[in-house]
């Protein structure tokens, strides 16, 4: 055996070396294409690009009988992002298959960037790192540069002589050109608008981002895009009014810009935009949720407005979003197997689902949940509290009854006549490709209320790491702030329902729990107990499985590339044998709207065919694992032992629970002095994580960004920007 081991070790190292080499090549290609793409955006408004490069490109593409003028946009604007997405899938697959411990070394290298990852609180932007702020400033600079370059080129050509023929005034001509350029600049923001909300995006993951953490980028881009497009529309309306051409507002041209389509697109966007502002979103979430589906009208009428050829500029981001959205649709068609629920007296539920062993996810991942009996359309994201390594056949989420939807769910499950089965559909999980918590000597986790949920998954994962890998795990200081003592039962969720291994005792965990609205503990007779409710799933209910199997990144890359190839081939055939015989590449005969509809139809068909084929293939292969997970039969307990926080005077029922209780300090009628706690820690590397109310997040970010303690490293995982 020793000889076999010694022989296999060099082969493993050689294989790892080859994999690392491929990863380096793929990442180099990604960076080269990304830099080239942004350089193209920078030079696009310049005279050199318009007068020298564009004619040369058109000479090679405009005469094509297969793609015509659309070919240039597809080549320069659409292809690069699609190519980056496919390369990202390959890179993430190689990274996933490489040594499981590689992320530790990678994280240690990131320590050098600690100063750039320190948080900054910006009004209107929230908590951002210096890196995020730098990229945001550069993106704004790109937009300003583009607009200024356009005006610098066009304004000198507007003279009294040039406007005399049209009978316009100089300011009117300049207003019209400014309006046009505002639209062109808005298209740059629209190109990236859908990238942050593509939940399974390889583009985000390859750059170390997640869709949930990137929602703030989508919000920023949304405000920028709608501001520019609103200015674009207002300027044109003022121009038409000044030149007595208001009839232009109703123009729907066959082979030109369709103004009416642009106005309908803008109107759809404005309805959507108004509902996104915080006060409306928080008080009327359902209005925000339903109006957000106006993005479909916004995009469709935008394509009708500018034509499909020019719409290729924003196509790649939306194309990747459509692939992801359809895969989410396929996953959500099935009911998943809900096994049990833990009911806490603080209007909180822990839902426990059955899952296949092949489904793995990282701590702080989220999952979207839909309960058709409450609402068939509403999907709500919740943090996964389980660990796919510690609990290989179970997935858990915690739901706090804070909104109408979650309160209805709590009432359904906690009522005396609770349902035997609950139909649930899910999308996800979605989370970071890796986490970097092991690089710290100490993790300080600060939570407020239900903000403790992402930390539950981290603690459970560290329990598994300390047990299986026998490596040093960071000590943990959990600072939890609750309003009432009933909320303390959320600490029970630190341990999975099936119990925890004895290694829990070895985990260096210290809990400081603060109850702010009570001066002393509630008498034991007034306390309600935690209950566990077991469901009876239908045979048709399925365990949660990876939507594209264990090689999900390869499958996603195959879907993106093959669907895009099918689109190009179909588009070429359509142009060559249907459009070109009529239009002859003049772009003055064949209807723009008809061409746009045909293109959108081909895109949808390409995505549906390839995604459905990949989904069905993987579903058949995962069906074997699903059959091995048996339904729970027979009598099931309807209650669980009382909360260990409510029964401190009782003999502890298990060593993990006893150890966890002994490591907990309760504080009533006070709030934590976070500055004192942080500055007292002398470990060389202290990772600070916070999830809770805005005021708490900003307080923690301010302490970490003060520079008074160089060992504090802010880890941004907050799900509310």
XYZ file of C-alpha atoms in Angstrom:
721
model
C 0.000 0.000 0.000
C 2.846 2.364 0.826
C 4.357 1.733 -2.588
C 1.036 2.430 -4.304
C 0.663 5.639 -2.341
C 4.171 6.782 -3.261
C 3.497 6.073 -6.922
C 0.161 7.862 -6.932
C 1.501 10.967 -5.235
C 3.682 12.105 -8.194
C 0.800 11.441 -10.609
C -1.540 13.551 -8.460
C 1.010 16.370 -8.378
C 1.484 16.125 -12.144
C -2.274 16.204 -12.721
C -2.598 19.184 -10.393
C 0.206 20.967 -12.227
C -1.498 20.413 -15.594
C -4.816 21.656 -14.196
C -3.177 24.755 -12.776
C -1.532 25.386 -16.129
C -4.875 25.192 -17.930
C -6.435 27.469 -15.323
C -3.704 30.046 -15.825
C -4.156 29.962 -19.611
C -7.947 30.287 -19.353
C -7.735 33.139 -16.836
C -5.195 34.928 -19.045
C -7.588 34.665 -21.990
C -10.454 35.981 -19.839
C -8.409 38.988 -18.733
C -7.160 39.732 -22.262
C -10.671 39.622 -23.762
C -12.113 41.652 -20.860
C -9.480 44.361 -21.172
C -9.888 44.408 -24.950
C -13.658 44.740 -24.601
C -13.388 47.761 -22.302
C -10.712 49.317 -24.514
C -13.187 49.021 -27.378
C -15.792 50.889 -25.299
C -13.210 53.609 -24.589
C -12.221 54.159 -28.233
C -15.732 53.854 -29.704
C -16.617 57.591 -29.432
C -13.298 58.745 -30.904
C -12.717 60.057 -34.433
C -10.130 57.383 -35.140
C -12.657 54.616 -34.481
C -15.448 56.278 -36.451
C -13.442 57.474 -39.449
C -10.690 54.869 -39.797
C -11.555 51.617 -38.032
C -15.318 51.504 -38.619
C -15.089 51.799 -42.448
C -12.533 48.981 -42.542
C -14.697 46.739 -40.385
C -17.781 47.520 -42.430
C -15.906 46.681 -45.614
C -15.401 43.145 -44.330
C -18.792 42.595 -42.668
C -21.460 44.745 -44.332
C -21.236 42.824 -47.617
C -21.922 39.476 -45.949
C -25.098 37.849 -47.235
C -25.430 35.923 -43.960
C -25.162 38.645 -41.309
C -24.926 41.980 -43.106
C -24.460 45.078 -40.934
C -25.562 43.065 -37.889
C -22.383 41.012 -38.153
C -20.185 43.894 -36.955
C -22.217 44.338 -33.763
C -22.287 40.605 -33.109
C -18.520 40.366 -33.572
C -17.425 43.413 -31.561
C -20.134 43.796 -28.927
C -21.940 40.492 -28.431
C -19.266 37.830 -28.914
C -16.689 39.038 -26.338
C -18.997 38.754 -23.290
C -20.379 35.415 -24.477
C -16.811 34.160 -24.924
C -15.851 35.400 -21.436
C -18.866 33.567 -19.964
C -17.896 30.282 -21.651
C -14.244 30.627 -20.608
C -15.462 31.414 -17.087
C -17.394 28.136 -17.028
C -14.270 26.223 -18.036
C -12.165 27.992 -15.412
C -14.688 27.368 -12.633
C -14.914 23.685 -13.579
C -11.131 23.344 -13.399
C -11.065 25.255 -10.123
C -13.786 23.029 -8.660
C -11.916 19.867 -9.633
C -8.588 21.077 -8.284
C -7.257 20.526 -4.781
C -9.889 21.344 -2.180
C -7.369 23.196 -0.055
C -6.239 25.539 -2.804
C -8.655 28.219 -1.656
C -6.732 28.618 1.583
C -3.547 29.615 -0.212
C -5.485 31.813 -2.589
C -7.092 33.545 0.352
C -3.737 34.148 2.000
C -2.612 35.965 -1.130
C -5.670 38.183 -0.880
C -4.434 39.390 2.481
C -2.120 41.738 0.551
C -5.207 43.505 -0.790
C -6.648 44.008 2.699
C -6.246 47.782 2.627
C -8.224 47.951 -0.634
C -10.983 45.788 0.810
C -11.576 48.023 3.803
C -15.147 49.340 3.893
C -16.226 52.875 3.119
C -19.705 54.205 3.841
C -20.925 56.308 0.929
C -24.281 58.066 0.995
C -26.443 56.542 -1.715
C -24.066 53.614 -2.247
C -24.037 52.075 1.224
C -21.064 50.037 2.440
C -18.504 49.583 -0.334
C -14.876 48.548 -0.434
C -12.171 50.751 -1.890
C -11.946 48.353 -4.834
C -15.689 48.662 -5.515
C -15.529 52.432 -5.211
C -12.556 52.537 -7.590
C -14.368 50.519 -10.259
C -17.528 52.579 -9.782
C -15.577 55.804 -10.322
C -13.895 54.336 -13.418
C -17.269 53.292 -14.850
C -18.693 56.772 -14.299
C -15.541 58.173 -15.904
C -16.164 55.910 -18.927
C -19.701 57.275 -19.298
C -18.551 60.893 -18.921
C -15.677 60.327 -21.366
C -18.015 58.787 -23.943
C -20.558 61.608 -23.715
C -17.914 64.327 -23.721
C -16.088 62.765 -26.687
C -19.273 62.587 -28.739
C -20.090 66.237 -28.040
C -16.492 67.335 -28.631
C -16.656 65.838 -32.118
C -20.181 66.852 -33.114
C -20.615 70.354 -31.642
C -17.932 72.047 -33.816
C -19.806 70.838 -36.904
C -22.979 72.633 -35.826
C -22.728 76.113 -37.326
C -25.259 78.711 -38.537
C -24.599 77.521 -42.056
C -25.162 73.839 -41.253
C -28.503 74.459 -39.511
C -29.771 76.977 -42.052
C -30.982 74.270 -44.415
C -33.236 72.683 -41.799
C -34.400 75.974 -40.375
C -33.285 75.056 -36.872
C -31.513 77.172 -34.317
C -28.043 76.204 -33.126
C -29.230 75.343 -29.606
C -31.958 73.131 -31.046
C -29.484 71.199 -33.175
C -27.152 70.810 -30.214
C -30.053 69.647 -28.039
C -30.992 66.976 -30.582
C -27.415 65.703 -30.801
C -27.085 65.753 -27.001
C -30.300 63.737 -26.696
C -29.003 61.132 -29.140
C -25.667 60.839 -27.314
C -27.388 60.467 -23.932
C -29.142 57.414 -25.382
C -25.876 56.010 -26.704
C -24.219 56.420 -23.305
C -27.220 54.810 -21.599
C -26.721 51.751 -23.793
C -23.342 51.144 -22.135
C -25.034 50.853 -18.747
C -27.763 48.679 -20.246
C -25.085 46.291 -21.537
C -24.154 45.362 -17.956
C -27.527 45.867 -16.252
C -28.571 42.207 -16.276
C -25.167 40.700 -15.460
C -25.392 41.175 -11.646
C -28.837 39.527 -11.445
C -27.831 36.462 -13.463
C -27.805 34.207 -10.404
C -25.830 31.333 -11.866
C -23.444 33.615 -13.743
C -19.942 32.357 -14.488
C -18.893 35.952 -15.237
C -19.581 36.976 -11.637
C -18.121 33.850 -10.074
C -14.883 33.963 -12.030
C -14.228 37.445 -10.638
C -15.054 36.357 -7.088
C -18.584 37.830 -6.964
C -22.033 36.398 -6.272
C -25.379 37.490 -7.641
C -26.700 38.283 -4.161
C -23.724 40.469 -3.273
C -23.893 42.049 -6.744
C -27.499 43.204 -6.483
C -26.189 46.604 -5.397
C -24.357 46.874 -8.747
C -27.649 46.180 -10.506
C -29.279 48.928 -8.434
C -26.517 51.408 -9.292
C -26.671 50.537 -12.983
C -30.465 50.719 -12.957
C -30.429 54.264 -11.586
C -27.751 55.305 -14.076
C -29.535 53.750 -17.066
C -32.947 55.181 -16.233
C -31.480 58.629 -15.509
C -29.734 58.687 -18.895
C -32.708 57.275 -20.817
C -35.104 59.685 -19.073
C -32.848 62.601 -20.018
C -32.655 61.156 -23.544
C -36.448 61.095 -23.851
C -37.055 64.490 -22.219
C -34.482 66.200 -24.446
C -36.121 64.790 -27.563
C -39.596 65.866 -26.433
C -38.320 69.390 -25.748
C -36.618 69.424 -29.162
C -39.771 68.245 -30.967
C -41.863 70.822 -29.114
C -39.419 73.610 -29.952
C -39.319 72.651 -33.646
C -43.066 71.949 -33.891
C -42.561 68.245 -34.588
C -44.537 66.670 -31.730
C -46.082 64.296 -34.271
C -42.677 62.540 -34.246
C -43.662 61.057 -30.874
C -46.105 58.728 -32.684
C -43.648 57.648 -35.375
C -43.266 53.890 -35.815
C -40.923 53.587 -38.775
C -40.549 50.473 -40.870
C -36.816 50.898 -41.570
C -35.715 53.568 -39.116
C -35.783 54.499 -35.435
C -39.274 53.912 -33.989
C -39.941 56.765 -31.581
C -43.191 55.330 -30.224
C -41.437 52.075 -29.323
C -38.789 54.059 -27.476
C -41.454 55.928 -25.511
C -43.211 52.680 -24.562
C -39.876 51.225 -23.477
C -39.114 54.318 -21.391
C -42.600 54.299 -19.859
C -42.200 50.635 -18.856
C -38.827 51.428 -17.359
C -40.193 54.399 -15.408
C -42.994 52.303 -13.865
C -40.408 49.729 -12.855
C -37.948 52.376 -11.632
C -40.366 54.253 -9.376
C -41.251 51.047 -7.503
C -37.579 50.343 -6.735
C -37.038 53.300 -4.428
C -36.456 52.090 -0.840
C -39.577 53.564 0.770
C -41.877 52.001 -1.821
C -39.948 48.727 -1.986
C -40.029 48.186 1.780
C -43.624 49.234 2.404
C -45.147 47.712 -0.749
C -42.872 44.822 -1.678
C -45.520 43.120 -3.811
C -45.847 46.269 -5.938
C -42.069 46.272 -6.380
C -42.060 42.561 -7.196
C -44.792 42.623 -9.826
C -43.754 45.872 -11.533
C -40.221 44.505 -11.892
C -41.569 42.151 -14.563
C -42.001 45.220 -16.764
C -38.374 44.609 -17.734
C -39.729 42.304 -20.451
C -41.675 45.146 -22.084
C -38.737 47.470 -21.520
C -36.332 45.220 -23.444
C -38.756 44.222 -26.221
C -39.726 47.815 -27.037
C -36.090 48.886 -26.742
C -35.210 46.402 -29.489
C -38.105 47.717 -31.616
C -36.868 51.260 -30.955
C -33.242 50.896 -32.049
C -33.451 47.834 -34.286
C -31.950 44.407 -33.679
C -28.593 45.309 -35.251
C -27.830 48.047 -32.745
C -29.473 46.123 -29.890
C -26.584 43.666 -30.194
C -24.659 46.055 -27.928
C -26.842 45.127 -24.929
C -27.609 41.592 -26.137
C -24.843 39.593 -24.375
C -25.794 40.524 -20.810
C -29.469 39.879 -21.469
C -28.668 36.679 -23.373
C -26.835 35.227 -20.360
C -29.692 36.368 -18.132
C -32.204 34.545 -20.363
C -30.201 31.300 -20.180
C -30.102 31.545 -16.403
C -33.774 32.525 -16.160
C -34.927 29.564 -18.240
C -32.830 27.118 -16.206
C -34.416 28.560 -13.056
C -37.829 28.054 -14.653
C -37.062 24.382 -15.350
C -35.865 23.810 -11.786
C -38.914 25.492 -10.273
C -41.418 23.243 -12.063
C -40.941 20.406 -9.526
C -42.075 20.189 -5.922
C -39.222 19.463 -3.530
C -39.368 17.154 -0.537
C -39.947 19.103 2.674
C -39.112 16.685 5.492
C -39.548 18.703 8.684
C -39.778 22.138 10.231
C -38.526 23.505 13.520
C -40.986 26.051 14.912
C -39.526 28.699 17.191
C -41.645 30.870 19.512
C -40.129 34.040 17.962
C -42.152 33.559 14.754
C -39.242 31.820 13.056
C -39.139 28.579 11.090
C -36.352 26.273 10.037
C -37.439 24.298 6.977
C -35.506 21.079 6.369
C -35.490 19.679 2.832
C -34.181 16.422 1.460
C -31.289 16.824 -0.976
C -29.027 14.604 -3.035
C -25.481 14.013 -1.856
C -24.216 15.408 -5.151
C -25.519 18.887 -4.330
C -22.811 20.950 -2.667
C -22.769 24.619 -1.743
C -20.665 27.008 0.294
C -21.572 28.804 3.535
C -23.657 31.995 3.170
C -25.394 30.562 0.083
C -29.022 31.474 -0.517
C -32.033 29.722 -2.015
C -35.252 31.137 -3.437
C -38.438 29.562 -2.069
C -41.969 29.525 -3.470
C -45.047 28.176 -1.659
C -47.873 28.016 -4.234
C -50.570 27.740 -1.555
C -49.573 31.256 -0.405
C -48.609 32.804 -3.759
C -47.780 31.136 -7.043
C -45.753 34.100 -8.263
C -43.781 35.255 -5.232
C -40.239 33.947 -4.741
C -38.321 34.947 -1.627
C -34.583 34.471 -0.963
C -33.460 32.882 2.296
C -30.047 32.057 3.685
C -29.147 28.371 3.806
C -28.167 27.452 7.354
C -27.066 23.863 6.763
C -23.660 22.634 5.628
C -23.575 20.382 2.574
C -20.536 18.618 4.082
C -21.842 18.192 7.627
C -25.391 17.349 6.482
C -24.992 15.630 3.079
C -28.668 14.662 2.694
C -30.384 17.716 4.174
C -30.711 21.376 3.261
C -32.138 23.920 5.710
C -33.306 27.516 5.483
C -34.480 29.818 8.260
C -37.502 32.089 7.705
C -38.348 34.923 10.082
C -41.977 36.072 10.124
C -41.424 39.711 9.191
C -43.560 40.186 6.064
C -47.062 39.112 5.044
C -45.786 36.120 3.061
C -43.523 34.755 5.817
C -46.173 35.362 8.505
C -48.729 33.344 6.528
C -46.207 30.518 6.216
C -45.510 30.579 9.968
C -49.220 30.475 10.771
C -49.776 27.527 8.419
C -47.029 25.424 9.991
C -47.277 26.482 13.648
C -51.058 26.185 13.973
C -52.398 23.247 16.080
C -53.918 21.753 12.927
C -50.727 21.935 10.939
C -50.642 20.607 7.378
C -49.237 17.102 6.791
C -47.555 18.193 3.585
C -46.564 21.532 2.121
C -45.934 22.023 -1.577
C -42.689 23.956 -2.064
C -40.618 24.845 -5.123
C -37.084 26.202 -5.011
C -34.466 27.868 -7.169
C -30.817 27.518 -6.265
C -28.722 27.290 -4.190
C -26.609 30.302 -5.165
C -23.458 31.313 -3.363
C -19.755 32.110 -3.636
C -17.436 29.660 -5.350
C -15.307 29.614 -2.199
C -14.989 31.247 1.177
C -11.866 32.513 2.871
C -12.666 32.225 6.549
C -9.805 29.821 7.326
C -7.212 32.517 6.706
C -8.128 34.298 9.953
C -7.100 33.480 13.511
C -10.440 34.731 14.818
C -13.848 35.312 13.284
C -16.020 37.945 14.934
C -19.615 37.596 13.763
C -22.018 40.400 14.623
C -25.703 39.728 14.023
C -28.968 41.494 14.695
C -32.139 39.409 14.906
C -32.497 37.066 11.931
C -29.097 38.289 10.680
C -27.625 35.324 12.543
C -28.678 32.934 9.753
C -25.600 33.196 7.467
C -23.361 32.626 10.499
C -25.143 29.361 11.301
C -23.950 27.912 8.002
C -20.390 29.138 8.634
C -20.299 27.592 12.114
C -21.644 24.263 10.858
C -19.102 24.234 8.031
C -16.265 24.916 10.476
C -17.513 22.054 12.651
C -17.117 19.750 9.658
C -13.732 21.217 8.724
C -12.325 20.720 12.213
C -13.589 17.141 12.219
C -12.713 15.934 8.720
C -9.591 17.848 7.699
C -8.050 17.960 11.177
C -6.716 21.437 10.427
C -6.687 24.510 12.632
C -9.934 26.416 12.371
C -10.296 30.010 13.536
C -11.834 30.724 16.893
C -15.312 32.218 16.715
C -16.821 35.089 18.662
C -20.543 35.347 17.917
C -22.144 38.605 19.067
C -25.909 38.311 18.656
C -28.342 41.097 19.467
C -32.035 40.298 20.002
C -35.054 42.348 21.040
C -36.595 39.785 23.414
C -35.594 36.609 25.212
C -37.885 34.603 22.940
C -35.497 35.413 20.095
C -32.758 33.551 21.970
C -34.228 30.316 20.639
C -32.593 31.196 17.300
C -29.336 30.129 18.928
C -30.760 26.599 19.056
C -30.405 26.518 15.280
C -26.609 26.586 15.559
C -26.871 22.795 15.858
C -28.582 20.758 13.110
C -31.797 18.933 13.934
C -30.033 15.570 13.790
C -27.502 16.660 16.382
C -23.848 17.529 15.927
C -20.650 15.530 16.219
C -18.686 15.613 19.425
C -16.145 17.846 17.706
C -18.522 20.722 18.415
C -16.960 20.844 21.839
C -13.517 21.366 20.302
C -14.632 24.313 18.169
C -13.447 27.527 19.798
C -16.874 29.157 19.932
C -17.834 31.960 22.318
C -21.335 33.459 22.181
C -22.237 36.864 23.574
C -26.030 37.219 23.377
C -27.645 40.604 24.098
C -31.362 41.070 24.833
C -31.993 44.811 24.482
C -35.636 45.204 25.527
C -35.673 43.101 28.700
C -33.883 43.736 31.966
C -33.917 40.118 33.107
C -34.663 36.622 31.900
C -38.308 35.613 31.455
C -39.541 33.072 34.065
C -39.361 29.498 32.797
C -43.117 28.923 33.134
C -43.820 31.813 30.725
C -41.575 30.459 27.987
C -42.703 28.592 24.913
C -40.848 25.582 23.630
C -39.236 24.904 20.295
C -41.179 22.273 18.325
C -40.248 19.993 15.475
C -42.959 19.098 12.964
C -42.509 16.184 10.575
C -44.219 16.170 7.202
C -45.403 13.336 4.980
C -44.084 14.130 1.500
C -45.756 12.823 -1.647
C -43.868 10.196 -3.656
C -43.705 12.771 -6.465
C -41.812 15.243 -4.276
C -38.145 15.254 -5.249
C -34.991 15.909 -3.240
C -33.152 19.071 -4.202
C -30.564 18.227 -6.849
C -28.083 20.276 -8.908
C -30.019 21.667 -11.855
C -27.176 20.709 -14.239
C -25.567 17.898 -12.262
C -22.189 17.853 -10.552
C -20.398 19.123 -13.668
C -22.713 22.119 -13.721
C -20.136 24.612 -15.002
C -19.243 22.476 -18.008
C -22.917 21.997 -18.797
C -23.582 25.724 -18.481
C -20.668 26.483 -20.799
C -22.029 23.943 -23.273
C -25.499 25.509 -23.140
C -24.210 29.055 -23.671
C -21.859 28.126 -26.515
C -24.150 25.686 -28.318
C -27.223 27.937 -28.078
C -25.228 30.893 -29.393
C -23.877 28.793 -32.271
C -27.405 27.609 -33.108
C -28.538 31.239 -33.010
C -25.751 32.313 -35.385
C -26.420 29.458 -37.828
C -30.178 30.080 -37.791
C -29.628 33.817 -38.172
C -27.293 33.237 -41.114
C -29.818 30.973 -42.849
C -32.636 33.453 -42.171
C -30.670 36.373 -43.577
C -29.283 34.520 -46.571
C -32.493 32.908 -47.811
C -35.264 35.184 -46.498
C -34.056 38.709 -45.707
C -31.175 39.222 -48.149
C -33.198 38.388 -51.313
C -35.578 41.194 -50.316
C -33.242 43.786 -48.759
C -29.898 43.190 -50.535
C -28.080 44.585 -47.427
C -29.526 48.051 -48.002
C -31.366 48.075 -44.625
C -34.056 50.165 -46.332
C -36.611 47.581 -47.453
C -37.080 44.768 -44.939
C -39.085 45.789 -41.857
C -36.980 46.425 -38.724
C -39.731 45.232 -36.317
C -40.233 42.017 -38.288
C -36.498 41.367 -38.296
C -36.370 42.054 -34.540
C -39.215 39.622 -33.844
C -37.548 36.887 -35.919
C -34.225 37.417 -34.128
C -35.809 37.332 -30.672
C -37.728 34.193 -31.632
C -34.539 32.455 -32.810
C -32.733 33.404 -29.602
C -35.543 32.022 -27.435
C -35.775 28.783 -29.429
C -31.994 28.268 -29.279
C -31.919 28.733 -25.512
C -34.986 26.546 -24.912
C -33.677 23.649 -27.019
C -30.175 23.494 -25.551
C -31.168 24.217 -21.933
C -34.028 21.705 -21.992
C -31.803 18.996 -23.450
C -29.115 19.545 -20.798
C -31.688 19.696 -18.001
C -33.480 16.496 -19.051
C -30.178 14.640 -19.475
C -29.001 15.564 -15.985
C -32.431 14.964 -14.456
C -32.407 11.387 -15.746
C -28.976 10.766 -14.263
C -29.885 12.362 -10.936
C -33.079 10.298 -10.805
C -31.078 7.296 -9.581
C -29.882 9.228 -6.536
C -33.385 10.499 -5.868
C -34.839 6.987 -5.752
C -32.292 5.982 -3.136
C -33.629 8.616 -0.732
C -36.636 6.951 0.863
C -39.754 8.708 2.087
C -40.090 8.985 5.821
C -42.712 6.497 7.006
C -44.358 5.606 10.270
C -44.959 7.710 13.324
C -42.844 10.826 13.678
C -42.348 12.917 16.774
C -44.319 16.138 16.821
C -42.265 17.889 19.480
C -38.622 18.142 20.302
C -36.807 18.563 23.601
C -37.165 21.976 25.137
C -34.781 24.714 24.170
C -31.468 24.380 25.940
C -31.405 28.147 26.535
C -34.768 27.926 28.275
C -33.642 25.017 30.418
C -30.286 26.040 31.748
C -31.028 24.400 35.084
C -31.764 21.019 33.499
C -29.231 18.344 32.820
C -28.036 18.772 29.252
C -29.144 15.992 26.923
C -26.000 15.919 24.817
C -22.390 16.941 25.051
C -22.552 19.356 22.068
C -25.537 21.181 23.570
C -23.895 21.364 26.969
C -20.668 22.696 25.488
C -22.583 25.281 23.440
C -24.550 26.469 26.460
C -21.461 26.767 28.629
C -19.806 28.986 26.006
C -22.708 31.466 26.017
C -22.978 34.671 28.043
C -26.381 36.368 28.264
C -26.678 40.154 28.669
C -30.051 41.784 29.384
C -30.993 45.430 28.922
C -27.829 46.481 27.105
C -26.178 46.667 23.709
C -22.694 45.423 22.857
C -19.793 47.887 22.967
C -18.463 46.783 19.594
C -15.534 49.193 19.504
C -14.215 47.935 22.826
C -14.746 44.294 21.875
C -12.967 44.684 18.530
C -9.999 46.639 19.847
C -9.440 44.174 22.691
C -8.741 41.366 20.239
C -4.984 40.981 19.748
C -4.978 38.116 17.230
C -2.890 38.858 14.140
C -5.848 38.441 11.761
C -9.439 39.044 12.830
C -12.160 38.546 10.244
C -15.202 40.702 10.996
C -18.593 39.754 9.560
C -21.862 41.568 10.137
C -25.453 40.925 9.111
C -28.314 42.889 10.583
C -29.931 46.341 10.593
C -28.374 49.159 8.581
C -27.238 51.052 11.686
C -25.383 47.993 12.989
C -23.701 47.315 9.636
C -22.521 50.898 9.347
C -21.198 50.910 12.922
C -19.116 47.783 12.289
C -17.898 49.109 8.924
C -16.846 52.407 10.523
C -14.825 50.616 13.207
C -13.046 48.410 10.665
C -12.315 51.297 8.300
C -10.955 53.592 11.014
C -7.455 52.110 10.671
C -7.013 52.096 14.463
C -6.641 48.311 14.462
C -4.678 46.857 11.551
C -5.695 43.285 12.413
C -9.395 43.869 11.614
C -10.475 42.626 8.184
C -14.047 43.415 7.143
C -15.739 40.550 5.288
C -18.778 41.903 3.470
C -21.585 39.340 3.382
C -24.515 41.606 4.133
C -27.554 40.904 1.996
C -28.894 44.451 2.382
C -26.763 47.116 0.745
